[in-house]
Short mmCIF file of C-alpha atoms in Angstrom, two decimals:
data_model
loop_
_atom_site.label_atom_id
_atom_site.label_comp_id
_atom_site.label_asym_id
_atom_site.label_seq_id
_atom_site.Cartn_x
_atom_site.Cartn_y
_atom_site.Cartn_z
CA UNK A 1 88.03 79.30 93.07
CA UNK A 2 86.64 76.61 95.02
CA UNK A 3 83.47 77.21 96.55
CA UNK A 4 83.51 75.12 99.51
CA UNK A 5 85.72 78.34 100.65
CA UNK A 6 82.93 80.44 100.10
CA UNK A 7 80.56 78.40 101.55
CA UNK A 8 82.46 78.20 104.67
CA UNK A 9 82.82 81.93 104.55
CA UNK A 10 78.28 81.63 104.92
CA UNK A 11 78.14 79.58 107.48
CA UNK A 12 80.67 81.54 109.28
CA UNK A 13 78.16 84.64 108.66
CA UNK A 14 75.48 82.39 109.83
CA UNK A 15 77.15 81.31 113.18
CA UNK A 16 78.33 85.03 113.83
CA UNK A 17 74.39 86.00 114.57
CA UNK A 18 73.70 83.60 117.35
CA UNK A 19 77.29 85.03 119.51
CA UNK A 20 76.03 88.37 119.38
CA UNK A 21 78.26 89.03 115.90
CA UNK A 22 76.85 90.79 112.58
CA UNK A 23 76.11 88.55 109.72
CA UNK A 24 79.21 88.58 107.98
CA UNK A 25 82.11 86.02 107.66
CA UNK A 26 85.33 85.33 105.95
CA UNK A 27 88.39 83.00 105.49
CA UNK A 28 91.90 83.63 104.13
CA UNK A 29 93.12 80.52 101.71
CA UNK A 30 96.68 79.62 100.70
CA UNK A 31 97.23 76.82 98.58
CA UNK A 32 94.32 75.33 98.76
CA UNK A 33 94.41 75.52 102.61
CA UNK A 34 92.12 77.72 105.40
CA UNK A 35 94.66 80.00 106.87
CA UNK A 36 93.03 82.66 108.84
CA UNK A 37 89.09 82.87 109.69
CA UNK A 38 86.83 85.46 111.06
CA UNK A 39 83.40 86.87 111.58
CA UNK A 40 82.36 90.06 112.29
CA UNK A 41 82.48 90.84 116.06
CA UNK A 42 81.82 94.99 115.83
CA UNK A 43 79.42 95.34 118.76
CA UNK A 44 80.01 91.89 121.17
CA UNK A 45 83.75 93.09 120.95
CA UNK A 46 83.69 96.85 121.22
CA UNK A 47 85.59 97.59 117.78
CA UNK A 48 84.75 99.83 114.87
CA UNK A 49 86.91 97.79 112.88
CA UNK A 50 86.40 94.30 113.65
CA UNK A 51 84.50 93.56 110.53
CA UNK A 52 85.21 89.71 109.12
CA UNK A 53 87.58 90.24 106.62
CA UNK A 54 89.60 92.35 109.21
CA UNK A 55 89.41 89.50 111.88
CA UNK A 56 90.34 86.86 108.96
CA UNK A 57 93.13 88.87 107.21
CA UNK A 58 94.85 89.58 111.39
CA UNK A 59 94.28 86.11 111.93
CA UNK A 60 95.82 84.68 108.90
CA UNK A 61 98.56 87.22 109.12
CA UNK A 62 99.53 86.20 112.68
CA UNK A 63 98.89 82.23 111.96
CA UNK A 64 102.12 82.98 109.29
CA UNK A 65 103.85 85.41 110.81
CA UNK A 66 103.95 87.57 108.40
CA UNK A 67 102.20 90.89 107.32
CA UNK A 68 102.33 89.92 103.80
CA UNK A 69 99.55 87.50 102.74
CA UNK A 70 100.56 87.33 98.92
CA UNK A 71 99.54 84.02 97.24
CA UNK A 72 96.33 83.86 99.06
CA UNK A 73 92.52 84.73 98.43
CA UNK A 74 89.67 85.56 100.33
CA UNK A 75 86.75 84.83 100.57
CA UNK A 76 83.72 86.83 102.10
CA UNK A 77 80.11 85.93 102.58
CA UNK A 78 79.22 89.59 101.47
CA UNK A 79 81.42 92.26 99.26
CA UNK A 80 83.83 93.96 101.00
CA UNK A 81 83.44 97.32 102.37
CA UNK A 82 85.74 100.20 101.41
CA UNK A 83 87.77 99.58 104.61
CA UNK A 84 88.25 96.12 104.06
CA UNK A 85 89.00 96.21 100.34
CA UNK A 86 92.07 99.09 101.59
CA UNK A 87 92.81 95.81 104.00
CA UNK A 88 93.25 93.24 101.32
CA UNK A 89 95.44 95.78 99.33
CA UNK A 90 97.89 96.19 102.07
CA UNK A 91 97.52 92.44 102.87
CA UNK A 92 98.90 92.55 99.11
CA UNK A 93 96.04 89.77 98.82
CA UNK A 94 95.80 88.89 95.00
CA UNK A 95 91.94 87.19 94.90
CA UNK A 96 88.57 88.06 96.92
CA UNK A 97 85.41 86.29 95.95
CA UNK A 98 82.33 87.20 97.46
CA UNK A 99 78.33 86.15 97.77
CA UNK A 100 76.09 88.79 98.69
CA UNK A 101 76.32 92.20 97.35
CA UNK A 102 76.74 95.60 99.17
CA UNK A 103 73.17 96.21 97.93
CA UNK A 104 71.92 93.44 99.74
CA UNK A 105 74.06 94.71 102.59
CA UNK A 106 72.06 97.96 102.27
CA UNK A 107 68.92 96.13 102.56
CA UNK A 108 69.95 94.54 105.61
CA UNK A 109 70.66 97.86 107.68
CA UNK A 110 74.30 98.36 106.56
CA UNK A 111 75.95 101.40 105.52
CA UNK A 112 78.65 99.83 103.20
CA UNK A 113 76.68 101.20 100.33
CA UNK A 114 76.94 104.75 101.54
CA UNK A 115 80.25 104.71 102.53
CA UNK A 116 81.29 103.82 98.90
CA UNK A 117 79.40 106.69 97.80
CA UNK A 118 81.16 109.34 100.25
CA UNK A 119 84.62 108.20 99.39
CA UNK A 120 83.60 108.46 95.65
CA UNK A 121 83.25 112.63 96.18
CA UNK A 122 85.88 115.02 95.98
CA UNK A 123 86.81 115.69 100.02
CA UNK A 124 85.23 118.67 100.76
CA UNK A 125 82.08 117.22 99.49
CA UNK A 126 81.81 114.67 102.06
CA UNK A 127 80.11 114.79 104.98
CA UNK A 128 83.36 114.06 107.27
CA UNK A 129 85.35 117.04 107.80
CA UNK A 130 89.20 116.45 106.95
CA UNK A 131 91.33 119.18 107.33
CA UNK A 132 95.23 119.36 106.89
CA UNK A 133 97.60 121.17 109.43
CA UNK A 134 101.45 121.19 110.84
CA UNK A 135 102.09 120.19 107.22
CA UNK A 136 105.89 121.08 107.99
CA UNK A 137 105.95 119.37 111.23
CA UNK A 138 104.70 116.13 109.71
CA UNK A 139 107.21 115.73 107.27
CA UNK A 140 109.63 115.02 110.32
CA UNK A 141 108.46 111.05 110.71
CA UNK A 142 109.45 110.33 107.29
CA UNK A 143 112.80 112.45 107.56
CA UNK A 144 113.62 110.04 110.56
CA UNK A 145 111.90 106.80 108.66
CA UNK A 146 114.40 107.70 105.35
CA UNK A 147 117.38 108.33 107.74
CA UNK A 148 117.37 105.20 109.02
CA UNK A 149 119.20 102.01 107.59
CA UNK A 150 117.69 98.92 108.90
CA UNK A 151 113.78 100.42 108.10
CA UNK A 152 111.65 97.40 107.04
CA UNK A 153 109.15 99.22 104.07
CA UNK A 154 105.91 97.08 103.27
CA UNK B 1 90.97 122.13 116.36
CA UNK B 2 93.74 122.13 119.08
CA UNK B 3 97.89 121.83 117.70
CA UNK B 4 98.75 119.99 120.50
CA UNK B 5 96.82 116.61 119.64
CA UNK B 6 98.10 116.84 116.05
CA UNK B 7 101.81 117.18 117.42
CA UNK B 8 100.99 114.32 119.62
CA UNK B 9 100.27 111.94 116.74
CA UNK B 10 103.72 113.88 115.04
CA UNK B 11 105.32 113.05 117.84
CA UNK B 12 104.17 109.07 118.05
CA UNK B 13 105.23 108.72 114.55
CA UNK B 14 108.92 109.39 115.16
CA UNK B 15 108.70 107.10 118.59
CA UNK B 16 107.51 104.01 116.57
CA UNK B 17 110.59 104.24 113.93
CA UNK B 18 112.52 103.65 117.08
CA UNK B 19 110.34 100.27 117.94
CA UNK B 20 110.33 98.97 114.26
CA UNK B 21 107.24 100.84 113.01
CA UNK B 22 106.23 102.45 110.82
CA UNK B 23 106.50 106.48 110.52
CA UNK B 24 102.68 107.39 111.51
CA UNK B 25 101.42 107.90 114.85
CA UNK B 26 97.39 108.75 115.73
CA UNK B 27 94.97 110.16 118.66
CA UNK B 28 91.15 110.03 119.00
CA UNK B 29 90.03 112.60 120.95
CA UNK B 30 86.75 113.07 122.96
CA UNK B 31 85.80 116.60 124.36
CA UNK B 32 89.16 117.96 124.56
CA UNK B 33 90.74 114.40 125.92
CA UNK B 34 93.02 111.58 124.42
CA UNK B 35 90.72 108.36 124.76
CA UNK B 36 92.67 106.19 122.15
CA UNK B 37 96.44 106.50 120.89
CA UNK B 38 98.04 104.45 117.80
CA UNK B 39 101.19 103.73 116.04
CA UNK B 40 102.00 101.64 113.14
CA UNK B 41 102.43 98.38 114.51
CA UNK B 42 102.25 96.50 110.61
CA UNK B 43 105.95 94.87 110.84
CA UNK B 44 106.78 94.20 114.34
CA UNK B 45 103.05 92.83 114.43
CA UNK B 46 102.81 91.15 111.31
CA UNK B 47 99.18 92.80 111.30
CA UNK B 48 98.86 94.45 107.73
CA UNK B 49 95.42 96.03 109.46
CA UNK B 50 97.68 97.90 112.50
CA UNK B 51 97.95 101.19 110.82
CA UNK B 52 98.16 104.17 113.59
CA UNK B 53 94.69 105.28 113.08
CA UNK B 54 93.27 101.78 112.98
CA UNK B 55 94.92 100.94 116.16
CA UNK B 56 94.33 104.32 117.83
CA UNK B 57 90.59 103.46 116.66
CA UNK B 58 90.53 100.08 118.16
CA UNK B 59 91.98 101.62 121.81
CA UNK B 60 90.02 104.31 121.92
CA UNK B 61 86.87 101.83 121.49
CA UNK B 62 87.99 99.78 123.76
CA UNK B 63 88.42 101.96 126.68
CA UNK B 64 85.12 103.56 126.00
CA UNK B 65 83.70 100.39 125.76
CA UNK B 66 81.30 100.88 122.75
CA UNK B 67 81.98 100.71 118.54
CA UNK B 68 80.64 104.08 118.04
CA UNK B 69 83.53 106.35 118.26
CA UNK B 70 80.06 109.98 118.16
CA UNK B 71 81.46 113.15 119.27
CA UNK B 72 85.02 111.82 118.81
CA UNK B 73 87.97 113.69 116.93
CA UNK B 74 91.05 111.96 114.87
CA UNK B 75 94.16 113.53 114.56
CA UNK B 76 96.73 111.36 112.45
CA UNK B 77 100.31 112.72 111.30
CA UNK B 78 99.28 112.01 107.69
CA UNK B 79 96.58 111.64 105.56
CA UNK B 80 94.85 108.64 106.19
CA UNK B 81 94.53 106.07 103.26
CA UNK B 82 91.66 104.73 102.47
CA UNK B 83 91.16 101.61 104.48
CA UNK B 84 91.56 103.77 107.42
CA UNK B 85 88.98 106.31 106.20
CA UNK B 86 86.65 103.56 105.62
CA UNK B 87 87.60 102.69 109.70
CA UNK B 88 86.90 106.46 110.54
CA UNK B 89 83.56 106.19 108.83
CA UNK B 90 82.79 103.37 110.48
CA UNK B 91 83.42 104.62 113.71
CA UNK B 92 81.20 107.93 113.84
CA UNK B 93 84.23 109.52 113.96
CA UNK B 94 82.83 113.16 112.48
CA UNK B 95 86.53 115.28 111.93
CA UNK B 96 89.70 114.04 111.15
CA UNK B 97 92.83 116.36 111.10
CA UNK B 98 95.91 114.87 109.25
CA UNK B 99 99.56 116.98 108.83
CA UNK B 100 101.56 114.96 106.03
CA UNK B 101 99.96 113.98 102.75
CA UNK B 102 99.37 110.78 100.67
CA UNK B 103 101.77 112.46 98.27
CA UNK B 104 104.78 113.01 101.47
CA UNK B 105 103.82 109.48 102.46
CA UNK B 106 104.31 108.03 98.62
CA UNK B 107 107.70 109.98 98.70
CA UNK B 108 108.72 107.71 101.77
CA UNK B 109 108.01 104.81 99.63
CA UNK B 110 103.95 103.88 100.89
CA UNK B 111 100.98 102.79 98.60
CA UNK B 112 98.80 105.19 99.84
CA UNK B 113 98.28 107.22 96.87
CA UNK B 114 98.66 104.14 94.49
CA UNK B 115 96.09 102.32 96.40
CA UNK B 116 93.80 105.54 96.49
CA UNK B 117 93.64 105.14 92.55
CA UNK B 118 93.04 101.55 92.85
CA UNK B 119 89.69 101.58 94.25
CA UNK B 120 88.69 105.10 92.06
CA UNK B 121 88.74 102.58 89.10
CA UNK B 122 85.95 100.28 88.19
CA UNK B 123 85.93 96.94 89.27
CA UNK B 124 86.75 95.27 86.20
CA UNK B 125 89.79 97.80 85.74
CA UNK B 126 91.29 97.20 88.87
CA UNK B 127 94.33 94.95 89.45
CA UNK B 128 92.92 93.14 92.25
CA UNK B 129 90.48 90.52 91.23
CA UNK B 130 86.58 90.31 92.96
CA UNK B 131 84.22 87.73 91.82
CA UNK B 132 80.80 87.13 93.05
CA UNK B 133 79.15 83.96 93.41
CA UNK B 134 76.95 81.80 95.46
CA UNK B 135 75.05 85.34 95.33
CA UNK B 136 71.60 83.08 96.25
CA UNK B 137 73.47 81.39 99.83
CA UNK B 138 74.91 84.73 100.20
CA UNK B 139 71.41 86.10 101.27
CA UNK B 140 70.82 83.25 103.62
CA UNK B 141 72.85 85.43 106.74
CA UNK B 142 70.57 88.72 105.89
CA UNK B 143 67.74 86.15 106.31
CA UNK B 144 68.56 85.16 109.52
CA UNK B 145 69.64 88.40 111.40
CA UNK B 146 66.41 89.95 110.19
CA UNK B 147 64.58 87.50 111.75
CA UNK B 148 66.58 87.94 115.08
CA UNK B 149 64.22 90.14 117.28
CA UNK B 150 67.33 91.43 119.40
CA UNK B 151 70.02 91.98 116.95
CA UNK B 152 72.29 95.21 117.30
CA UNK B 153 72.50 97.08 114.06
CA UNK B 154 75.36 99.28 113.88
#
């Protein structure tokens, strides 16, 4: 843990305000070494999903060329949210440090606090609707994805 | 709740196998229309983030031109895991329709399920490792949007 990592992770938050971003920031390290950076850029670029850690982790993972980012950390300038911690597991990231909390998140007008606490009920408690159908029908992809020799699994 | 959009997705997972993705394929739908379409795009990408609903997600915001995904449908040939929930959340997306399982998708040799029971545990029992520090700096972002009189909350 270095915290000149984390640091940079702030000021990235910081910057991310005055272009139009939400406060948040993060950066991808291997070995000691920046390899992916990003801030949040939800509403200046049209995307849901575009929180920092997103843009950090795509960036890092298209710096190396690779989808796997094992051997490196992150570091965010606030605590993940549920979508970005299910990021950093499929980045098969092995470290995140992070400054603020998702309470202080809360306090700031974010909903990362109350998306934890919908994913933490049972499904048909929460208040999105998720219903399964075609169950049959969707066992065909991975029929097709088993039949096939040269499939690259991740 | 309309088949046809679900068979869609079914029927982009077992295109994507054929362009080195991965078997899942997904649709947003707005009153009755396809506004955003998605396949797995994780290997041929190297984008551990480009999961079919993600990417669906990110067109469909795109062409709409706004984050906020309200009065939009997701249909997704299987059960999305939980960084794409987390996206789905985040995008106002209110129902989500899904045909395979986390269990069907485990079978074909995904996390999904194992990742699922990841983030059920308690921080300190989990296998990745989150610290927090520099929780005093951390605030110093919050500071500053608040005090930005034309910041977009979201």
């Amino acid at each position: 843990m270095d915290t000149k990592f984390l640091s940079r992770a702030i000021e990235l938050a910081r910057e991310s305000i005055s272009s139009g971003g939400g406060p948040f920031g993060a950066v991808v390290v291997r070995q000691g070494k920046i390899v992916g950076e990003g801030t949040n850029r939800v509403v200046p670029g049209s995307d849901p999903t575009a929180h920092a850690e997103i843009v950090a982790i795509r960036n890092a993972a298209a710096a190396l060329g690779d989808h796997r980012l094992s051997g490196c950390e992150l570091y965010a300038s606030c605590e993940p949210c549920p979508m970005c911690l299910g990021a950093i597991h499929w980045a098969r990231i092995e470290r995140a440090w992070f400054a603020a909390s998702r309470e202080d998140a809360a306090r700031a007008g974010f909903d990362d606090e109350h998306f934890y606490r919908e994913l933490a009920l049972p499904a048909n408690e929460r208040k999105l609707s998720m219903v399964r159908a075609l169950a049959e029908e969707g066992l065909s992809p991975f029929e097709l994805w088993r039949a096939k020799d040269d499939r690259a699994p991740y």
